[in-house]
Coordinates of C-alpha atoms in Angstrom, one line a residue:
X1 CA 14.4 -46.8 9.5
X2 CA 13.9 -43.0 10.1
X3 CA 11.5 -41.8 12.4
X4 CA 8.7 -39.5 11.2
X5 CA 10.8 -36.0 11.9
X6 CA 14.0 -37.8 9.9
X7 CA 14.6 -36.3 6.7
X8 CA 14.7 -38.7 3.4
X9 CA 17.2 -36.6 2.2
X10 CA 19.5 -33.7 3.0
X11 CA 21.9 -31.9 0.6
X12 CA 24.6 -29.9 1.9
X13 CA 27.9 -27.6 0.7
X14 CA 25.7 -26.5 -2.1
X15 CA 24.6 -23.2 -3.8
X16 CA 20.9 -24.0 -3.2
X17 CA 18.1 -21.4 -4.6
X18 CA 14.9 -21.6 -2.5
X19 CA 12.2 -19.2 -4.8
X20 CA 11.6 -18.0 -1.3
X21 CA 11.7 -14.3 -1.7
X22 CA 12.6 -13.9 2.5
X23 CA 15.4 -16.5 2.2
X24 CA 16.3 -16.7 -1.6
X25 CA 19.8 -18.6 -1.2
X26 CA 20.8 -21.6 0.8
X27 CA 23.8 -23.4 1.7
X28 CA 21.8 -27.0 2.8
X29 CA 18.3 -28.3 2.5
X30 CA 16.6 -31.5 3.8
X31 CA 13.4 -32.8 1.9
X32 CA 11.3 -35.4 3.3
X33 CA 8.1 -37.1 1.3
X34 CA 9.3 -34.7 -1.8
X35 CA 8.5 -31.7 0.3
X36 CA 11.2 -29.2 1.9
X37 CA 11.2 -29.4 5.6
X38 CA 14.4 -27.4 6.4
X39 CA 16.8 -24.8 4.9
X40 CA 20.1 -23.8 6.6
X41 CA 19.8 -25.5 10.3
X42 CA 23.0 -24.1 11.7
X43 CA 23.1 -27.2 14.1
X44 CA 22.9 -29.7 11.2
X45 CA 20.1 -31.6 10.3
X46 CA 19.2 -34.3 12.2
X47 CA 20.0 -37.8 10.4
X48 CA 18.1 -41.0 10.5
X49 CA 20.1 -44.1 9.4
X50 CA 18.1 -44.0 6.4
X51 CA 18.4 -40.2 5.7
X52 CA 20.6 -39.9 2.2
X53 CA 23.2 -37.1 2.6
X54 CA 24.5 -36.2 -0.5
X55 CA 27.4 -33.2 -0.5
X56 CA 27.2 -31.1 -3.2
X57 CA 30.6 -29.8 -3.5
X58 CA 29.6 -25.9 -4.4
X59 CA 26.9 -27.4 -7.1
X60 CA 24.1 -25.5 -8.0
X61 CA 20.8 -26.9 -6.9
X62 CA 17.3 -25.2 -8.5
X63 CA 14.1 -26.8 -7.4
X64 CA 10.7 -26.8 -8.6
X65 CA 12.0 -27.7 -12.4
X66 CA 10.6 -30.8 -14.1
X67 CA 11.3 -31.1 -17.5
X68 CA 8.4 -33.7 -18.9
X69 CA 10.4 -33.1 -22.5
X70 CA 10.8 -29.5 -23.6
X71 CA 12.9 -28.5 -26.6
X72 CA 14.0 -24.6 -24.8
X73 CA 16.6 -24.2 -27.7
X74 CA 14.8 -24.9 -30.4
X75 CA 11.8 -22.9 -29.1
X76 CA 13.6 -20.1 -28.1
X77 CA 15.4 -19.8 -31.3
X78 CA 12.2 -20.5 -33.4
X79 CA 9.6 -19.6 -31.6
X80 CA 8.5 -16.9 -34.0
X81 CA 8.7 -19.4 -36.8
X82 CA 6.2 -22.1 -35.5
X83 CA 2.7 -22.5 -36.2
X84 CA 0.7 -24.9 -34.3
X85 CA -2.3 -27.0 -35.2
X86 CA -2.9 -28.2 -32.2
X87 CA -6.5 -27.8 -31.3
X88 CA -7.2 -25.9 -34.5
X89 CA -10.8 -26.7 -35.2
X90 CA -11.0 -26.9 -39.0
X91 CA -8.0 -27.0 -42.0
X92 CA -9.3 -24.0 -43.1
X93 CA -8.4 -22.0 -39.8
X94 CA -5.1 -23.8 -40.0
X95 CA -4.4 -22.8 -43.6
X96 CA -5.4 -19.0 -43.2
X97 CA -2.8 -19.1 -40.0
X98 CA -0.1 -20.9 -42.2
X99 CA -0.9 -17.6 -44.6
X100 CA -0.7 -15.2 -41.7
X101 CA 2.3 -17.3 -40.7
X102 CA 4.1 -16.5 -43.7
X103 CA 3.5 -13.2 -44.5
X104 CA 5.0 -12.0 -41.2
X105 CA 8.1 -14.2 -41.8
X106 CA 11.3 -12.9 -43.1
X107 CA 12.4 -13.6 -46.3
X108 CA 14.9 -17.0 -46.4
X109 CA 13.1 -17.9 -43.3
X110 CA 11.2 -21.0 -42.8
X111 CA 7.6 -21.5 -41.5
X112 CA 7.5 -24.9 -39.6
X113 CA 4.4 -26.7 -38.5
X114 CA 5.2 -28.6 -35.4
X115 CA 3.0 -30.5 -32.1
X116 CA 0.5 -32.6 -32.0
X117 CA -1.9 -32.0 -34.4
X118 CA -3.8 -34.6 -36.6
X119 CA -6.6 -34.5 -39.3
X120 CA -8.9 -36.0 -37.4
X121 CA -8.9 -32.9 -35.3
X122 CA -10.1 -31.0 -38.2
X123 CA -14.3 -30.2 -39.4
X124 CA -12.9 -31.8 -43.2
X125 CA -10.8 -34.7 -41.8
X126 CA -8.6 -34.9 -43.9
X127 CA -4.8 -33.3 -44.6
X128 CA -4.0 -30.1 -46.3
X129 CA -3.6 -30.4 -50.0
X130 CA 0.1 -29.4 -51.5
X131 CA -1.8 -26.6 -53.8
X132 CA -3.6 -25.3 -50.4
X133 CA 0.0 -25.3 -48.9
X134 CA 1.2 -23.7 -52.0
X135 CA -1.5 -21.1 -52.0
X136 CA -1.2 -19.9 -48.8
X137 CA 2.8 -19.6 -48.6
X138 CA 3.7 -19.7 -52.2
X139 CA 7.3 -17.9 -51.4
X140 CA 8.1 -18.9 -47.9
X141 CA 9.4 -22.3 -47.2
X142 CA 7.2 -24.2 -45.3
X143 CA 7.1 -27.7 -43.3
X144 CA 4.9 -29.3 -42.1
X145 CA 5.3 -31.7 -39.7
X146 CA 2.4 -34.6 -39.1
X147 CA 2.5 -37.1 -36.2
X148 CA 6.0 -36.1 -35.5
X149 CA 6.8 -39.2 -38.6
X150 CA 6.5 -37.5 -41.7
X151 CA 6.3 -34.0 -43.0
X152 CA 4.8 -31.8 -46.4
X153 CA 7.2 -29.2 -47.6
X154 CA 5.7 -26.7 -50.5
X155 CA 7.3 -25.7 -53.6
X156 CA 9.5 -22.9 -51.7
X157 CA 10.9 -25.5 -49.7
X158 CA 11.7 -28.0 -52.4
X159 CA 13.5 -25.0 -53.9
X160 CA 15.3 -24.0 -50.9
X161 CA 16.5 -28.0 -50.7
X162 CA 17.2 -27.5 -54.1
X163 CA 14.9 -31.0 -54.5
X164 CA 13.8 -31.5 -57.9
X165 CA 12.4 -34.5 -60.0
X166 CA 15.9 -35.6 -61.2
X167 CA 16.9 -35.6 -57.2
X168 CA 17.4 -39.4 -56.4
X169 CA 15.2 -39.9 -53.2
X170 CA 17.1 -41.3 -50.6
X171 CA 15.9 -42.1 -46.5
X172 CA 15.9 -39.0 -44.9
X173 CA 17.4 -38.8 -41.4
X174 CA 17.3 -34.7 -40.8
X175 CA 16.2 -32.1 -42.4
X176 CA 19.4 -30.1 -43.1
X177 CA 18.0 -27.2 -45.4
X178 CA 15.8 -26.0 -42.4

């Protein structure tokens, strides 16, 4: 059992950043309760029987970074394209943003609405008609996304998909034309 000084864990041969501006590179670190209790000893940390020692063979170790599910890619690459409901008090604040939206995006570019967001959140309760998507981008692609299940695309998008009435419906599994 380790004693209360014994660190739970201690990772060594590593290329450790510390985000401490005074010591921003370490070569070993031992962590006890979650918490950092030591960078670099040059005697060695000392090692209960229950202390996990783990060698990192020259790895990279960055602490601090939780991901609780972020899509950084996507985001990045997007980011300019994205609208979000989320919070948006009333449809009709959401549909004059999808406008905005889609007057500042480039042409051939799509306008996706992604997170959270429900009708229910919204003064009219209830979901954005296809004419008031229509309306408000009528030449930019848009989709919609709604309860990350199901999504509205406008006339611009059906184009872009090249989906018309004669198009035999099939499951979708991804959205390819976006």
């Amino acid at each position: 059992m380790n004693t209360n000084s014994d660190p739970d864990l201690v990772l060594h041969n590593g290329r450790i950043t510390t985000l401490d501006t005074k010591h921003p590179a370490a070569n070993s670190i031992a962590i006890k309760n979650g918490r950092i209790v030591g960078v670099d000893d040059p005697k060695g940390f000392l090692r209960g029987p229950d202390t996990k020692v783990i060698d990192l063979n020259g790895r990279r170790v960055v602490p601090g970074l939780n991901d609780s599910h972020l899509h950084v890619i996507r985001g990045g690459l997007n980011y300019n394209m994205e609208l979000r409901w989320d919070g948006v008090p009333s449809l009709a604040d959401g549909l004059r943003m999808l406008k905005a939206q889609a007057q500042s995006t480039p042409p051939g570019q799509w306008v996706r609405v992604v997170g959270g967001w429900t009708e229910f959140q919204f003064a009219e309760r209830r979901m954005p008609t296809l004419e008031e998507i229509n309306a408000a981008a009528p030449d930019t692609p848009v989709f919609i996304l709604h309860l990350y299940c199901r999504a509205l695309l406008n006339k611009a998008a059906l184009r872009a998909c090249r989906y018309t009435r004669d198009t035999q419906t099939r499951r979708v599994t991804s959205a390819r034309c976006l």
